[in-house]
Tab-separated table of C-alpha atoms and ligand atoms in Angstrom:
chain	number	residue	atom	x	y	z
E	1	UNK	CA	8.401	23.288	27.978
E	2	UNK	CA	8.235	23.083	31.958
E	3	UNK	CA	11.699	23.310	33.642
E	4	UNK	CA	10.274	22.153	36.687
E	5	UNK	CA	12.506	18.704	37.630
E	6	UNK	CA	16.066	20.833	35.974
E	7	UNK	CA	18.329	21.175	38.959
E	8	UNK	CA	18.304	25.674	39.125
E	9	UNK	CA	21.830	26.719	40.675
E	10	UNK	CA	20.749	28.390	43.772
E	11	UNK	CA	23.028	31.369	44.818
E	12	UNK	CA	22.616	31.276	48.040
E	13	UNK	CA	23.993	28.117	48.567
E	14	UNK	CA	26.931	27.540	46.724
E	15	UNK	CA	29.125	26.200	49.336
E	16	UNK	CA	26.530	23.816	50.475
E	17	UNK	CA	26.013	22.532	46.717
E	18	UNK	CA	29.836	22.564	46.368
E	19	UNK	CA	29.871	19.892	49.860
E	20	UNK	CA	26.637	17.936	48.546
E	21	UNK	CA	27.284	16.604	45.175
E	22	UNK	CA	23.835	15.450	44.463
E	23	UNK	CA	21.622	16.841	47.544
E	24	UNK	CA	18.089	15.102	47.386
E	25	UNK	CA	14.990	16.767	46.392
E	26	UNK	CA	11.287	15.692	47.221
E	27	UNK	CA	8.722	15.063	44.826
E	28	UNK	CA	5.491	15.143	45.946
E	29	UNK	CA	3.246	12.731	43.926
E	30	UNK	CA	1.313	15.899	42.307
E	31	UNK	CA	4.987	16.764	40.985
E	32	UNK	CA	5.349	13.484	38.737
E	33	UNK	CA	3.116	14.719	36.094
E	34	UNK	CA	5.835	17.600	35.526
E	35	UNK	CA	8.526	15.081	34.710
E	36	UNK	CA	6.000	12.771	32.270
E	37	UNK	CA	5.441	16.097	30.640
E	38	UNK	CA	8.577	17.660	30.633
E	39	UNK	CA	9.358	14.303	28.709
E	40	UNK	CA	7.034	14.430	26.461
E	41	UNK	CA	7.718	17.650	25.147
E	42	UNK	CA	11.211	16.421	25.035
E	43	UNK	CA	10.108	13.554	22.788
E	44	UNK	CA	8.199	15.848	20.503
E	45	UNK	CA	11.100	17.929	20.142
E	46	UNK	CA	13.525	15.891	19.084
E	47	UNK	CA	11.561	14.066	16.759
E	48	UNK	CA	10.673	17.075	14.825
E	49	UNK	CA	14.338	17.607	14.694
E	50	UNK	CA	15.605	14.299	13.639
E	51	UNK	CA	12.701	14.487	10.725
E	52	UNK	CA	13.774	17.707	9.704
E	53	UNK	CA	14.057	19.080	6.539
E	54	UNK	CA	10.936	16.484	6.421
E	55	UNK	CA	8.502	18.738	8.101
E	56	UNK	CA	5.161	16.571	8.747
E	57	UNK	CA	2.780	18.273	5.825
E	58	UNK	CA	-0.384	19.326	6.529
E	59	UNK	CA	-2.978	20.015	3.202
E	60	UNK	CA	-4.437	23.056	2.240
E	61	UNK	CA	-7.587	24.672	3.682
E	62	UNK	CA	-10.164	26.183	1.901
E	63	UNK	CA	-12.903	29.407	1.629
E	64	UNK	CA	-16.586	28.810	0.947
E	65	UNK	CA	-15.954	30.700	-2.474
E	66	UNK	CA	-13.413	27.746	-3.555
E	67	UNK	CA	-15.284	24.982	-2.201
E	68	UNK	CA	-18.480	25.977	-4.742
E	69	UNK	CA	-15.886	26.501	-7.615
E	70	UNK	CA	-14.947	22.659	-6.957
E	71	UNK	CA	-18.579	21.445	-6.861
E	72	UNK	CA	-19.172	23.793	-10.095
E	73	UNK	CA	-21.823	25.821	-8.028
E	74	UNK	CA	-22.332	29.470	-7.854
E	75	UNK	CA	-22.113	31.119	-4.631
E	76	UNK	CA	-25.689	31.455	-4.263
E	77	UNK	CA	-26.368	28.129	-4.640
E	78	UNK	CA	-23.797	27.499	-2.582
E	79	UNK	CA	-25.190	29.281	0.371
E	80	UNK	CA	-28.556	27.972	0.026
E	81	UNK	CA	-27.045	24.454	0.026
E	82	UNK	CA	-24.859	25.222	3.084
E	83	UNK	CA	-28.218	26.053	4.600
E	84	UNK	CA	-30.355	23.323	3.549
E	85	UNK	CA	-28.498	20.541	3.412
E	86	UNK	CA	-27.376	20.250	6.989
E	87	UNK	CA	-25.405	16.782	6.667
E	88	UNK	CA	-23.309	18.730	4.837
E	89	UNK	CA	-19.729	19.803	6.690
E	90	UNK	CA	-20.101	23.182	8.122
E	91	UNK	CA	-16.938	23.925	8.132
E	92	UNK	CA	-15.121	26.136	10.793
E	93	UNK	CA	-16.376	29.503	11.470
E	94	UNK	CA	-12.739	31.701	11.275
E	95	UNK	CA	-12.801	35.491	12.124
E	96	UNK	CA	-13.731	38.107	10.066
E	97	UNK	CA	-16.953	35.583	9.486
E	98	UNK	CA	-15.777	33.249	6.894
E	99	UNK	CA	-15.620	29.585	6.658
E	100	UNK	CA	-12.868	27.283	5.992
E	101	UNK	CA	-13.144	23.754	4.722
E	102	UNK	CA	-10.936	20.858	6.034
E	103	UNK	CA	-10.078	18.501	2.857
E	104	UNK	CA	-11.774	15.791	4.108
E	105	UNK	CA	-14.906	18.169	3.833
E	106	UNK	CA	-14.092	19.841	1.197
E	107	UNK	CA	-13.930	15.864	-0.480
E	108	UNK	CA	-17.496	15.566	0.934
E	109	UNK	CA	-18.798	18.934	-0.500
E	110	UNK	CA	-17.145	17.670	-3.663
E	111	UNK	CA	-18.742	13.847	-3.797
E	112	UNK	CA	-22.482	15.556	-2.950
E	113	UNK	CA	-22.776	17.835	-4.893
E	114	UNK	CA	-20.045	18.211	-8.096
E	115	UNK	CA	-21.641	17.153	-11.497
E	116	UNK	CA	-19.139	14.359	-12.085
E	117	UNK	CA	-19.608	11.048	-13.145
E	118	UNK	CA	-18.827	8.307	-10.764
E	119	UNK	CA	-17.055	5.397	-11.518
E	120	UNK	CA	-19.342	2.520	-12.397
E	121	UNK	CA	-20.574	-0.688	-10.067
E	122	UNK	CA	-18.455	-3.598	-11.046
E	123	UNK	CA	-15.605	-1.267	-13.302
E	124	UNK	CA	-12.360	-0.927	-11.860
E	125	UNK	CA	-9.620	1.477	-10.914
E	126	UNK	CA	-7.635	2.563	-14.165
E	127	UNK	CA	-3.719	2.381	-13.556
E	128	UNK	CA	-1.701	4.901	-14.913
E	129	UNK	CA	2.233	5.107	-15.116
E	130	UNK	CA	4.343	8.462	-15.584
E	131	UNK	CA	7.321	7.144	-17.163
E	132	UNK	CA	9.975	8.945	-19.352
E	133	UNK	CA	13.556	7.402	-18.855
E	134	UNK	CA	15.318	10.822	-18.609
E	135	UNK	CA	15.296	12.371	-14.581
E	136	UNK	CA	13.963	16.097	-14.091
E	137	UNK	CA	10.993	15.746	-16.643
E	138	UNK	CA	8.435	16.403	-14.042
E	139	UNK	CA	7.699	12.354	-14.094
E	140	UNK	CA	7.305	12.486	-9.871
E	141	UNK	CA	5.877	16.081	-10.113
E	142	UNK	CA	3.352	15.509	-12.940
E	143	UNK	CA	2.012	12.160	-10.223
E	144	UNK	CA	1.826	14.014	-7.273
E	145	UNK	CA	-0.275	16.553	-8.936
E	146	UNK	CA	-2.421	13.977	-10.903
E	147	UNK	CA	-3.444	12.257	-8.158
E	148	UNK	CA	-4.381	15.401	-5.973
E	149	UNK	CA	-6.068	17.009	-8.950
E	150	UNK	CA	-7.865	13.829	-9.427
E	151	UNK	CA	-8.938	13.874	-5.131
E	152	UNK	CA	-10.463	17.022	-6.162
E	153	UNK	CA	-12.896	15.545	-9.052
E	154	UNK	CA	-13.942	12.817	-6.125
E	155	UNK	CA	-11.252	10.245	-7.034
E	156	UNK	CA	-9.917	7.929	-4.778
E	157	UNK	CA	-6.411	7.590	-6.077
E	158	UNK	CA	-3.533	5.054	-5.344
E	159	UNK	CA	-0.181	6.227	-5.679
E	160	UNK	CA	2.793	3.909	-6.375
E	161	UNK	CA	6.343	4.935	-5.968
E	162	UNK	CA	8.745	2.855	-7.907
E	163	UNK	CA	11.606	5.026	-7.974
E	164	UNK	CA	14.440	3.638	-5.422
E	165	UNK	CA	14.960	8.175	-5.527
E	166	UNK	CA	11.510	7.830	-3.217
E	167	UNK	CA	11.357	11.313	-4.229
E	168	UNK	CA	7.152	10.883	-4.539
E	169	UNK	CA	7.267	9.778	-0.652
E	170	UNK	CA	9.400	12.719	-0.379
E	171	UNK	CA	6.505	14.731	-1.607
E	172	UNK	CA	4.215	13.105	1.211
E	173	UNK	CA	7.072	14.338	4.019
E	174	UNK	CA	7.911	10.509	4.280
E	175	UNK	CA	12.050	10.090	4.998
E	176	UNK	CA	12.541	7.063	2.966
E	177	UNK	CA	16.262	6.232	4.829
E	178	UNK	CA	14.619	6.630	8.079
E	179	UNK	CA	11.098	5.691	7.766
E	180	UNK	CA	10.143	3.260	5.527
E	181	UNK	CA	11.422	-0.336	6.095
E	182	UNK	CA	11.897	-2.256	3.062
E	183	UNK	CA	8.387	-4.818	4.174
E	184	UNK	CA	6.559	-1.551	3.344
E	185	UNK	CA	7.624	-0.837	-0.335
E	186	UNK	CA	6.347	-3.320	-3.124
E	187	UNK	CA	9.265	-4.961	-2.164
E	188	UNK	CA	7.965	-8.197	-0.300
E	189	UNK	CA	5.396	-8.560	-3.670
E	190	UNK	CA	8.745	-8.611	-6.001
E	191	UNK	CA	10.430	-11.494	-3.593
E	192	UNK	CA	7.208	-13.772	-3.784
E	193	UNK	CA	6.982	-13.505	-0.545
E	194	UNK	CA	2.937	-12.683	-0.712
E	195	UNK	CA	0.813	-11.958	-3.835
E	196	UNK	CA	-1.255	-9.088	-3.194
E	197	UNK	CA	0.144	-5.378	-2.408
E	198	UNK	CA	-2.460	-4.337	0.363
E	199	UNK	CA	0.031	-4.935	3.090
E	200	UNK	CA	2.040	-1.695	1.850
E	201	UNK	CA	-0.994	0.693	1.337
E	202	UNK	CA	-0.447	3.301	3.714
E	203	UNK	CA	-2.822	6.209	4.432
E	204	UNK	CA	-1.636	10.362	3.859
E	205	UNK	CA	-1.749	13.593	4.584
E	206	UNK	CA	-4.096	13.942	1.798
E	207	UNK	CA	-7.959	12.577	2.471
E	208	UNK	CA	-8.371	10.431	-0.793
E	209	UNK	CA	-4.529	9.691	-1.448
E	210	UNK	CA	-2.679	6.284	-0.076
E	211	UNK	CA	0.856	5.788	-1.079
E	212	UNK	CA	2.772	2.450	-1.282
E	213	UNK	CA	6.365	4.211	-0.577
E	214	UNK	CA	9.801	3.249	-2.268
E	215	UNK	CA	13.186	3.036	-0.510
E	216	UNK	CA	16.687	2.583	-2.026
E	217	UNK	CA	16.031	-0.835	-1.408
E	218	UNK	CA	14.081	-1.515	-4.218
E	219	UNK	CA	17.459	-1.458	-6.322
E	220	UNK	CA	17.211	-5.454	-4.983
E	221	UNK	CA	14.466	-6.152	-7.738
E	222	UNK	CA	17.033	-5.197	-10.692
E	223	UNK	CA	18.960	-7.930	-9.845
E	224	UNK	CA	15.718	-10.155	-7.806
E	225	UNK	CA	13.596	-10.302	-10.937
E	226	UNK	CA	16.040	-11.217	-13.919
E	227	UNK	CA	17.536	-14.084	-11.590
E	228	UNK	CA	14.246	-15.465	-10.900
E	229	UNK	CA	13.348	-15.749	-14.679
E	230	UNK	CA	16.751	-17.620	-15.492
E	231	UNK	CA	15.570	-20.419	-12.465
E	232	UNK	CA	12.036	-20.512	-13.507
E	233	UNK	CA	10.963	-20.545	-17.333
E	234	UNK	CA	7.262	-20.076	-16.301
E	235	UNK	CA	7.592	-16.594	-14.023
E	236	UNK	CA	6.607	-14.118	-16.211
E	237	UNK	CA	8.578	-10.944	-14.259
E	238	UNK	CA	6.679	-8.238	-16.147
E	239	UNK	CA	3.562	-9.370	-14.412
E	240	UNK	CA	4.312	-9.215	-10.956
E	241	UNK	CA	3.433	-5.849	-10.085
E	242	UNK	CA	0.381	-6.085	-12.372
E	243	UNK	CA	-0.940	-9.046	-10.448
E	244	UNK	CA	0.057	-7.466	-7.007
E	245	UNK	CA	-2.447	-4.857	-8.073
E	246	UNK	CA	-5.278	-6.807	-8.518
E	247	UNK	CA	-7.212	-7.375	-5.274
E	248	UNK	CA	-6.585	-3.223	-4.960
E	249	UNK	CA	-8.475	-2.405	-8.086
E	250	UNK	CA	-12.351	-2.131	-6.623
E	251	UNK	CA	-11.219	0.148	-3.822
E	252	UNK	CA	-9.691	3.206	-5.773
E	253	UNK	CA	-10.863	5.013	-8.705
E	254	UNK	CA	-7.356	5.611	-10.166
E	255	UNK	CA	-3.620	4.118	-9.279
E	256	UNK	CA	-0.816	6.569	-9.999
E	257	UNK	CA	2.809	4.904	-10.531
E	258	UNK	CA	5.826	7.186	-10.821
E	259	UNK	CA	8.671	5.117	-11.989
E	260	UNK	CA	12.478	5.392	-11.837
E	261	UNK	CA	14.474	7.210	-14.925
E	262	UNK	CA	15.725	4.110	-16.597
E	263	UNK	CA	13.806	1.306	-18.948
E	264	UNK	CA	14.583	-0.901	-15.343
E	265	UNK	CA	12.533	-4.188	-14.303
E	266	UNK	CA	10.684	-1.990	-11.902
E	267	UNK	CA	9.584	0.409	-15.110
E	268	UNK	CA	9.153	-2.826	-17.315
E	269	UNK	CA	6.203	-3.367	-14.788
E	270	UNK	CA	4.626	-0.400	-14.128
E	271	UNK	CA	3.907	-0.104	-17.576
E	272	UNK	CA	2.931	-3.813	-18.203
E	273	UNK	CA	0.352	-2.580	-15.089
E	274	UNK	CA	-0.770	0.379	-17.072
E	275	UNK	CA	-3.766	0.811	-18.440
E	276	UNK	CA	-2.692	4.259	-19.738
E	277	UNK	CA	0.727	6.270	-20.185
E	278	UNK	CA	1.834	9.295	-19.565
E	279	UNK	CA	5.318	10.491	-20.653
E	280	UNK	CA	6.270	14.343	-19.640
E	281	UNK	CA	8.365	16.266	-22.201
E	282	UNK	CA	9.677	19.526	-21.798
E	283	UNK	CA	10.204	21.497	-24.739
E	284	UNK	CA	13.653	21.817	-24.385
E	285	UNK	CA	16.492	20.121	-27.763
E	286	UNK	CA	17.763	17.617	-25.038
E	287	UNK	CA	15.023	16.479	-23.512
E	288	UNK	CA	13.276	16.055	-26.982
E	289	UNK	CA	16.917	14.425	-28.263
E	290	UNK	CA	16.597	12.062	-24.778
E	291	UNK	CA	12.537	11.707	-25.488
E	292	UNK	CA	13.086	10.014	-28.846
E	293	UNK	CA	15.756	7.633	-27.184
E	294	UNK	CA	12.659	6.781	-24.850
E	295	UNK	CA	10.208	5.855	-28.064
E	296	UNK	CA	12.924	3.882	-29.566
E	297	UNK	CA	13.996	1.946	-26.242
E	298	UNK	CA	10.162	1.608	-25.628
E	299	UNK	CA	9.742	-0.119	-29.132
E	300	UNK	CA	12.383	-2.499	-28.505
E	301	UNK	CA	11.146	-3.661	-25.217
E	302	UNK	CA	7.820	-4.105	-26.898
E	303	UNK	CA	9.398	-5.920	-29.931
E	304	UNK	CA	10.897	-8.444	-26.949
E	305	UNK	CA	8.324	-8.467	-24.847
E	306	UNK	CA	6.419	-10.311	-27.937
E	307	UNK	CA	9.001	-12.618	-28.717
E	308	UNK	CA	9.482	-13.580	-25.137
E	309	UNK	CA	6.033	-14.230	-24.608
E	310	UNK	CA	3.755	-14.170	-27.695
E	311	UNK	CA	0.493	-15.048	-25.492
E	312	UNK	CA	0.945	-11.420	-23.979
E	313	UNK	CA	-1.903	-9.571	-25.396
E	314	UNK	CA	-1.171	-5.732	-24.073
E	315	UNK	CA	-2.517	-2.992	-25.348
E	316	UNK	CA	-2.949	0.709	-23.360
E	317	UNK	CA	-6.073	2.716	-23.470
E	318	UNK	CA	-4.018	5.556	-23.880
E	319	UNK	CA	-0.704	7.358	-24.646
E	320	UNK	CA	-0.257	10.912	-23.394
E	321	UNK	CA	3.055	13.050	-24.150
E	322	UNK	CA	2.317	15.963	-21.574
E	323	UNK	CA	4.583	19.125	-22.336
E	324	UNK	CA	6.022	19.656	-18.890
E	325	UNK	CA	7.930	22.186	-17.734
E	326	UNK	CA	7.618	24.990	-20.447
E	327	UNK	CA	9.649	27.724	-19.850
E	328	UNK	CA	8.029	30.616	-21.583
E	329	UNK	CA	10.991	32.879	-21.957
E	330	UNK	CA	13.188	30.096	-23.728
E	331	UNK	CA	13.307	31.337	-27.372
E	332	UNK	CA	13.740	27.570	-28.485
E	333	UNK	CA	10.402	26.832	-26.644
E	334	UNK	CA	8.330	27.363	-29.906
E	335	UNK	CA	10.302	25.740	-31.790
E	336	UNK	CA	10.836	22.562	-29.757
E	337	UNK	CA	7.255	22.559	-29.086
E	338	UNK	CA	6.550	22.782	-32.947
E	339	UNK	CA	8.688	19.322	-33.157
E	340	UNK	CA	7.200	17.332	-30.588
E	341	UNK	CA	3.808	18.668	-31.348
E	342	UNK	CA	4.919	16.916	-35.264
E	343	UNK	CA	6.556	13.999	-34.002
E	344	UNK	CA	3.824	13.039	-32.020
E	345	UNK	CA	0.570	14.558	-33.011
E	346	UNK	CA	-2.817	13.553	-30.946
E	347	UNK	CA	-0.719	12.122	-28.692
E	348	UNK	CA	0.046	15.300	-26.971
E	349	UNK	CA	-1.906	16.170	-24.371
E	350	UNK	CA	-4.204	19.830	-25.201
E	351	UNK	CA	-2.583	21.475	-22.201
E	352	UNK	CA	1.017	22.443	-20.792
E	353	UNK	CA	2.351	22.667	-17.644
E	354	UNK	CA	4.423	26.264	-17.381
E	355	UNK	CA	7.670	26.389	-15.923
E	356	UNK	CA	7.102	28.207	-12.162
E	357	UNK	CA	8.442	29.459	-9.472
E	358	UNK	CA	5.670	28.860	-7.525
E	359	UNK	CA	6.239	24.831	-8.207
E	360	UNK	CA	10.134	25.558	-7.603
E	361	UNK	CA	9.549	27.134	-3.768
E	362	UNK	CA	7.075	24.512	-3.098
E	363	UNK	CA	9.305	22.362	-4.260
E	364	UNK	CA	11.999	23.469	-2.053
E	365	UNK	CA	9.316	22.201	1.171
E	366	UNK	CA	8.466	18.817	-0.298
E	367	UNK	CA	5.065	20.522	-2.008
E	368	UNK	CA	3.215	21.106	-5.046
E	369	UNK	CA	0.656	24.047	-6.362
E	370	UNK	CA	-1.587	22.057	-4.535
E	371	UNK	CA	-0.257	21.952	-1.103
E	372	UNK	CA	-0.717	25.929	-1.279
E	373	UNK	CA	-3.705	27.680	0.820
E	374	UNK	CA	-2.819	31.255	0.508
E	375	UNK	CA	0.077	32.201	-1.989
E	376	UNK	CA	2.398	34.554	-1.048
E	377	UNK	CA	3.948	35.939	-4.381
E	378	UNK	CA	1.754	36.867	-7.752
E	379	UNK	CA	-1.452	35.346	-7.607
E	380	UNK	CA	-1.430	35.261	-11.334
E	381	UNK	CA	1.756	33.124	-11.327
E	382	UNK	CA	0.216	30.644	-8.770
E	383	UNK	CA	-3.013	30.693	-10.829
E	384	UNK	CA	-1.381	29.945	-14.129
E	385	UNK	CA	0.389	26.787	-12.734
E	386	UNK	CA	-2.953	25.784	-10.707
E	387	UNK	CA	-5.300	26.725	-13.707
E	388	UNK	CA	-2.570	23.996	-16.496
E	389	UNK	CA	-2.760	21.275	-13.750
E	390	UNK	CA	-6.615	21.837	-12.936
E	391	UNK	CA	-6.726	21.238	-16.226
E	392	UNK	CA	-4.493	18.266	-16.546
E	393	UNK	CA	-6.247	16.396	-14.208
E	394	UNK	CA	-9.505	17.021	-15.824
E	395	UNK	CA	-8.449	15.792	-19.047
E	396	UNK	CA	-7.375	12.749	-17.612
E	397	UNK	CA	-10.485	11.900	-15.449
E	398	UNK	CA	-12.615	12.106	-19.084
E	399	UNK	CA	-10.428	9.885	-20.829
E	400	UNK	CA	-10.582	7.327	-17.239
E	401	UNK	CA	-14.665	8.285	-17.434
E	402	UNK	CA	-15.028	7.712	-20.758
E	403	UNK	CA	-12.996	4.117	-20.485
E	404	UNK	CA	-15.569	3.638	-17.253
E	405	UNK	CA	-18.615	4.195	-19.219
E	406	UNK	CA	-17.602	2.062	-22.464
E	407	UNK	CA	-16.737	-0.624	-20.005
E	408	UNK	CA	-20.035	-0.352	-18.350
E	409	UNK	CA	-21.676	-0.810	-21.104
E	410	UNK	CA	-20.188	-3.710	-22.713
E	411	UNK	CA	-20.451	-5.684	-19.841
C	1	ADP	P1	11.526	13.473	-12.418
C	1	ADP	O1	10.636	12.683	-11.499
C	1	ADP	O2	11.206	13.264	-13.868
C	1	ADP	O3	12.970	13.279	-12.133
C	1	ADP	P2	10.681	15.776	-10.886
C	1	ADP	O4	9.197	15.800	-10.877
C	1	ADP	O5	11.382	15.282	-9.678
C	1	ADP	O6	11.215	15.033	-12.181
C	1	ADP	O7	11.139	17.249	-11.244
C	1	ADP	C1	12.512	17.596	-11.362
C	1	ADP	C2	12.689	19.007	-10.799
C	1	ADP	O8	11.953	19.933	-11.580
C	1	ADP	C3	12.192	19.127	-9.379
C	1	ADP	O9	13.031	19.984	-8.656
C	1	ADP	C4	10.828	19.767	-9.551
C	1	ADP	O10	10.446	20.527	-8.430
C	1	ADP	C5	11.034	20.637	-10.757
C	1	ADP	N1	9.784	20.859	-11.491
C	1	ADP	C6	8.892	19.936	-11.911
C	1	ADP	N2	7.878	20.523	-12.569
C	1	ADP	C7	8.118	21.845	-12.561
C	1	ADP	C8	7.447	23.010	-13.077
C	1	ADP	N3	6.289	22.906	-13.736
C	1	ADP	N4	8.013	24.212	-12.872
C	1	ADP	C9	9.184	24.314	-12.224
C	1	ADP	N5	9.861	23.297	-11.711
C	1	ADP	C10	9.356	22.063	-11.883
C	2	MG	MG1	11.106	11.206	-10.142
């Protein structure tokens, strides 16, 4: 930062400085541009400052050698294409001679050449919601890492933060106290005050994510949505967010909502909005003792949900119970995993996510496995975590594909 317009205590002159109080000093016009950036730098200062612990994120980078591993191509074919096909992003040319890919070209590497389906003309996004009504399951985690899993099949994915906690817009190094007004959360949808939710999309630091962000504001709805249903017999308040949706649906492949730790009227409809459901359970006695409480809760909102309004014909494509958060070293892993893998059979998901440090540090900086370019600690650690939600994501994207397809067809 230039010092250049900071009054410097000048030794020879004390007794003249002591006389003059404030002795003028002239600026030539070439001088102004020290003060504008002396002031600027300020500016950028202090704002890093106020947002800290927040530290604006930036995404990873990547090699040549993991850019073919996302479009499934060998690295021979992978150097012929980066020759041939010169519309292709060339990525920047680092020292010791290899290449690093931005995101954004890594995304178009990935929607060129990777041997996945895309989503049908005329089919829309699939909505899913993370919900479990127990905090710490991974519920935010297990969204965060969906959707940028998902980015890295090709997906365009929306990502909904229903969780007054806004610990999701946390993830995106968004200060919900400071930064997000209560006109950007789904907020203004819940009052009636408009009835689509593209005014709150916002763009990320992650090319193929948007976020709608929460604030502790959206505690209002609790009280909002119940009142409005005494005053109006038609309102149907589990719809709201479902029909807010709507006009979003053709522009993303997938929307992502993470929802608050309680069966709340926010929850209510972000699963009413669901197409699918997934519900993270680590294999810990508590969480399964708290994860039946969920089922049983869930069933009696269901039972209601009929009675209130019979017409309602919901059904989801699909019910996942992810085991999230396995801690290896836990001797009543096995067995708690041998009970919810009995309680709720094909339900649960053919993959688990391990317990990790790796997802505990990032954690600690408001970032995932994902947010990682070059790990520091035991590459096998960081590539068991990476490898369960690689794998995660994929089985997701074929049960969304296959929905895509069969919906393609029948029309
Ligand atoms: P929820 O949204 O259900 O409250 P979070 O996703 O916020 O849960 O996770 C709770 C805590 O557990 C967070 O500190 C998070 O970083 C941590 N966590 C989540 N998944 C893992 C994992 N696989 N390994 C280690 N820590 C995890
Ligand atoms: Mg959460």
């Amino acid at each position: 930062m230039t010092t250049a317009v900071r009054a410097r205590p000048d030794k020879t002159s004390t007794t003249m400085q002591l006389q003059v109080k404030h002795a003028p000093r002239r600026i030539p016009l070439n001088g102004i541009k020290d003060i504008a950036q002396s002031a600027s730098d300020m500016l950028v200062d202090v704002r890093e400052s106020m947002l800290a612990p927040h530290p604006r994120k930036n995404p990873p980078v990547f090699t040549t050698a993991q850019v073919g591993d996302l479009c499934r191509v060998d690295r021979q074919r992978m150097h012929y294409l980066a020759r041939t096909e010169t519309d292709l992003p060339q990525g920047t040319l680092r020292h010791s001679r290899s290449r690093e890919f931005t995101l954004e070209e890594t995304r178009v590497w990935i929607n060129r050449i990777a041997p996945f389906a895309k989503r049908p003309v005329g089919v829309k996004a699939k909505t899913i919601a993370i919900g479990n009504f127990k905090g710490g399951v991974s519920k935010t985690t297990t969204a965060m890492t969906l959707a940028q899993g998902l980015t890295l099949f090709g997906r365009r994915v929306l990502l909904v933060d229903l969780d007054p906690q806004a610990s999701l817009s946390a993830l995106h190094g968004i200060l919900a106290d400071s930064e997000v007004a209560d006109e950007q959360t789904v907020l203004p949808l819940i009052y009636g005050e408009t009835d689509s939710l593209e005014y709150a999309v916002q763009p990320t630091y992650w090319d193929g994510i948007d976020l709608i962000p929460a604030s502790a504001a959206l505690f209002g709805a609790e009280f909002f949505l119940p009142f409005k249903q005494s005053k109006e017999k038609n309102f149907q308040f589990w719809n709201v967010l479902n029909s807010g949706l709507e006009s979003l649906l053709d522009k993303y492949d997938v929307v992502i909502i993470d929802t608050p730790p309680a069966l709340s009227y926010l929850t209510i409809n972000a699963f009413m909005a669901a197409d699918g459901l997934i519900v993270p359970t680590p294999p810990s006695a508590l969480d399964y003792a708290s994860s039946t409480q969920f089922w049983s809760l869930f069933s009696d909102l269901s039972q209601s949900m009929q009675e209130v309004a019979p017409q309602l014909d919901k059904s989801f494509d699909f019910i996942n119970v992810l085991l999230a958060k396995v801690d290896q070293s836990q001797a009543a892993t096995p067995i708690v995993r041998d009970w919810i893998n009995k309680t709720y059979e094909s339900l649960v998901l053919p993959v688990e996510i391990p317990t990790t440090a790796v997802t505990q540090s990032a954690a600690a900086e408001f970032g995932t496995v994902y947010d990682i370019s070059k790990y520091q600690g035991s590459l096998k650690t960081y590539q068991r975590a990476r490898e369960a939600y690689d794998r995660l994501a994929e089985i997701v994207d074929q049960q969304i594909v296959t929905l895509w397809l069969a919906e393609a067809e029948a029309k």
